[in-house]
Coordinates of C-alpha atoms in Angstrom, one line a residue:
M48 CA 165.3 208.5 121.8
T49 CA 164.8 206.6 118.5
P50 CA 161.8 207.5 116.2
R51 CA 160.3 204.3 117.0
D52 CA 160.5 204.9 120.8
A53 CA 159.1 208.4 120.3
L54 CA 156.2 207.1 118.5
V55 CA 155.4 204.4 121.1
D56 CA 155.6 207.0 123.8
A57 CA 153.3 209.2 121.7
L58 CA 150.7 206.4 121.3
Q59 CA 150.9 205.7 125.0
R60 CA 150.2 209.3 125.8
T61 CA 147.4 209.4 123.3
A62 CA 145.8 206.5 125.2
N63 CA 145.6 208.9 128.2
G64 CA 143.9 211.7 126.2
D65 CA 147.1 213.7 125.3
R66 CA 146.2 215.7 122.1
A67 CA 149.7 216.9 121.5
A68 CA 150.8 213.2 121.5
L69 CA 148.1 212.6 118.8
K70 CA 149.3 215.5 116.8
Y71 CA 152.8 213.9 117.0
V72 CA 151.5 210.7 115.8
Y73 CA 149.9 212.4 112.8
D74 CA 152.8 214.4 112.0
S75 CA 155.1 211.3 112.0
T76 CA 152.7 209.0 110.1
S77 CA 150.3 210.8 108.0
A78 CA 152.2 210.8 104.7
K79 CA 152.9 207.0 104.9
L80 CA 149.4 206.3 106.0
F81 CA 147.8 208.5 103.3
G82 CA 150.0 206.6 100.7
V83 CA 148.5 203.1 102.2
C84 CA 144.9 204.6 101.8
L85 CA 145.4 206.1 98.4
R86 CA 147.2 202.9 97.0
I87 CA 144.2 200.7 98.3
L88 CA 141.3 203.2 97.3
N89 CA 142.8 204.8 94.2
D90 CA 140.8 208.0 95.0
R91 CA 142.2 211.0 96.6
G92 CA 138.9 212.2 98.3
E93 CA 138.1 208.8 99.6
A94 CA 141.6 208.3 100.9
E95 CA 141.5 211.7 102.8
D96 CA 138.2 210.7 104.3
V97 CA 139.5 207.4 105.4
L98 CA 142.7 208.9 106.8
Q99 CA 140.7 211.1 109.1
D100 CA 138.8 208.1 110.2
V101 CA 142.2 206.3 110.9
Y102 CA 143.2 208.9 113.3
L103 CA 139.9 208.8 115.0
T104 CA 140.3 205.2 115.5
I105 CA 144.0 205.7 116.7
W106 CA 142.7 208.3 119.1
R107 CA 140.0 205.9 120.4
K108 CA 142.1 202.6 120.4
A109 CA 145.6 203.9 121.4
A110 CA 145.3 202.0 124.7
E111 CA 145.1 198.7 122.7
F112 CA 148.6 199.4 121.1
D113 CA 151.2 196.9 122.6
P114 CA 154.7 197.7 121.5
T115 CA 155.8 194.0 122.3
R116 CA 153.5 192.8 119.6
A117 CA 153.9 195.3 116.9
S118 CA 156.0 198.3 115.9
P119 CA 154.0 201.5 116.1
I120 CA 154.1 202.1 112.3
T121 CA 152.8 198.5 111.7
W122 CA 150.0 199.1 114.1
V123 CA 148.8 202.4 112.5
A124 CA 149.4 201.2 109.0
T125 CA 147.2 198.1 109.7
I126 CA 144.5 200.4 110.9
A127 CA 144.8 202.4 107.7
R128 CA 144.8 199.3 105.5
N129 CA 141.8 197.8 107.3
R130 CA 139.8 201.0 107.2
S131 CA 140.6 201.3 103.4
I132 CA 139.5 197.9 102.8
D133 CA 136.3 198.5 104.8
R134 CA 135.6 201.4 102.6
L135 CA 136.2 199.3 99.3
R136 CA 133.9 196.8 100.7
S137 CA 131.1 199.5 101.7
R138 CA 131.1 200.4 98.0
G139 CA 129.0 197.5 97.3
S140 CA 128.9 195.7 93.9
R141 CA 129.7 197.9 90.8
D142 CA 127.8 198.0 87.7
M143 CA 128.9 195.1 85.6
R144 CA 129.0 195.4 81.7
P145 CA 129.8 192.8 79.2
L146 CA 133.5 192.3 78.5
D147 CA 133.0 193.4 74.7
D148 CA 132.3 196.9 76.0
A149 CA 136.0 197.1 77.1
F150 CA 137.0 197.6 73.4
E151 CA 135.2 200.9 73.5
V152 CA 137.0 202.3 76.4
A153 CA 140.1 204.3 75.4
D154 CA 143.5 203.6 76.8
S155 CA 144.4 206.9 78.7
S156 CA 148.0 205.6 79.9
D157 CA 150.9 207.2 78.4
G158 CA 152.6 206.1 75.3
A159 CA 155.9 204.3 75.1
D160 CA 157.6 207.6 74.1
V161 CA 156.5 209.5 77.3
M162 CA 157.4 206.6 79.5
A163 CA 160.8 206.3 78.0
E164 CA 161.3 210.0 78.4
R165 CA 160.3 209.6 82.2
S166 CA 162.8 206.7 82.7
E167 CA 165.5 208.8 81.1
D168 CA 164.7 211.8 83.7
A169 CA 164.6 209.3 86.4
R170 CA 168.1 207.9 85.5
R171 CA 169.4 211.8 85.2
I172 CA 167.8 212.4 88.7
E173 CA 169.5 209.2 90.2
A174 CA 172.9 210.0 88.6
A175 CA 172.7 213.6 90.0
L176 CA 171.8 212.4 93.5
A177 CA 174.7 209.9 93.3
S178 CA 177.0 212.7 92.7
I179 CA 176.0 215.0 95.6
D180 CA 176.6 214.7 99.3
P181 CA 175.4 211.3 100.5
K182 CA 173.6 212.7 103.6
A183 CA 171.9 215.4 101.5
A184 CA 170.9 212.7 98.7
A185 CA 169.4 210.4 101.3
A186 CA 167.5 213.3 103.0
I187 CA 166.1 214.3 99.5
R188 CA 165.1 211.0 98.7
S189 CA 163.2 210.5 102.0
A190 CA 161.6 213.8 101.9
F191 CA 160.5 213.8 98.2
F192 CA 160.0 210.0 97.4
E193 CA 158.8 208.7 100.8
G194 CA 157.1 212.1 101.9
A195 CA 159.1 212.2 105.3
T196 CA 159.0 215.5 107.1
Y197 CA 162.1 217.5 108.2
Q198 CA 161.2 216.6 111.8
T199 CA 161.2 213.0 111.1
L200 CA 164.3 213.2 109.0
A201 CA 166.1 215.0 111.7
A202 CA 165.1 212.7 114.2
R203 CA 166.4 209.7 112.1
A204 CA 169.8 211.4 111.5
G205 CA 170.0 212.7 115.1
V206 CA 170.6 216.3 114.0
P207 CA 168.6 219.5 114.8
E208 CA 165.8 220.2 112.3
G209 CA 167.4 223.3 111.0
T210 CA 170.6 221.4 110.2
M211 CA 168.2 219.0 108.2
K212 CA 166.8 221.8 106.5
S213 CA 170.1 223.1 105.5
W214 CA 171.3 219.7 104.1
I215 CA 168.3 219.6 101.9
R216 CA 168.5 223.0 100.6
R217 CA 172.3 222.6 99.9
G218 CA 171.6 219.5 98.3
M219 CA 168.7 220.6 96.2
L220 CA 170.9 223.6 94.9
S221 CA 173.8 221.2 94.0
L222 CA 171.1 218.7 92.4
R223 CA 169.7 221.5 90.4
S224 CA 173.2 222.7 89.1
K225 CA 174.1 219.0 88.1
L226 CA 170.7 218.6 86.2
E227 CA 171.0 221.9 84.5
A228 CA 174.7 221.0 83.3
A229 CA 173.6 217.5 82.1

């Protein structure tokens, strides 16, 4: 069963009141949906609140999901997006100040030197990832850059969860040795 099919099945079981199915939906999608909420709201606390509301909505409306019209991840991501936008709208209007007040606001962003250092670090990490086992590198990228769980990664690769954990652990050890040598 593909991860998509498993998610479709879990949403259909959720529609019948299966709490374990909702837990599967949560475990499979929460990292991605939290990212959607956080990107829109730009506030961790609000994103967490909205994410809870998203799963309540999924619980109540799972029967409305139609796998012939949308993929399961698209359906749940749309709910997250809409709930986040609703939260933005409910904030109401903001206190507006004159444009000239902007000159008094300090720029808290990192300087060019810090950004250049981060860019160099990113290049070193990418080079190290390219030099290790491709399966481990792909799993590490998905786990650490996309927030995918061991369970999700194992399902994608069609391997047991323990095997996926081993790939990532060996890959991380290899990655560390490459970065320390560089």
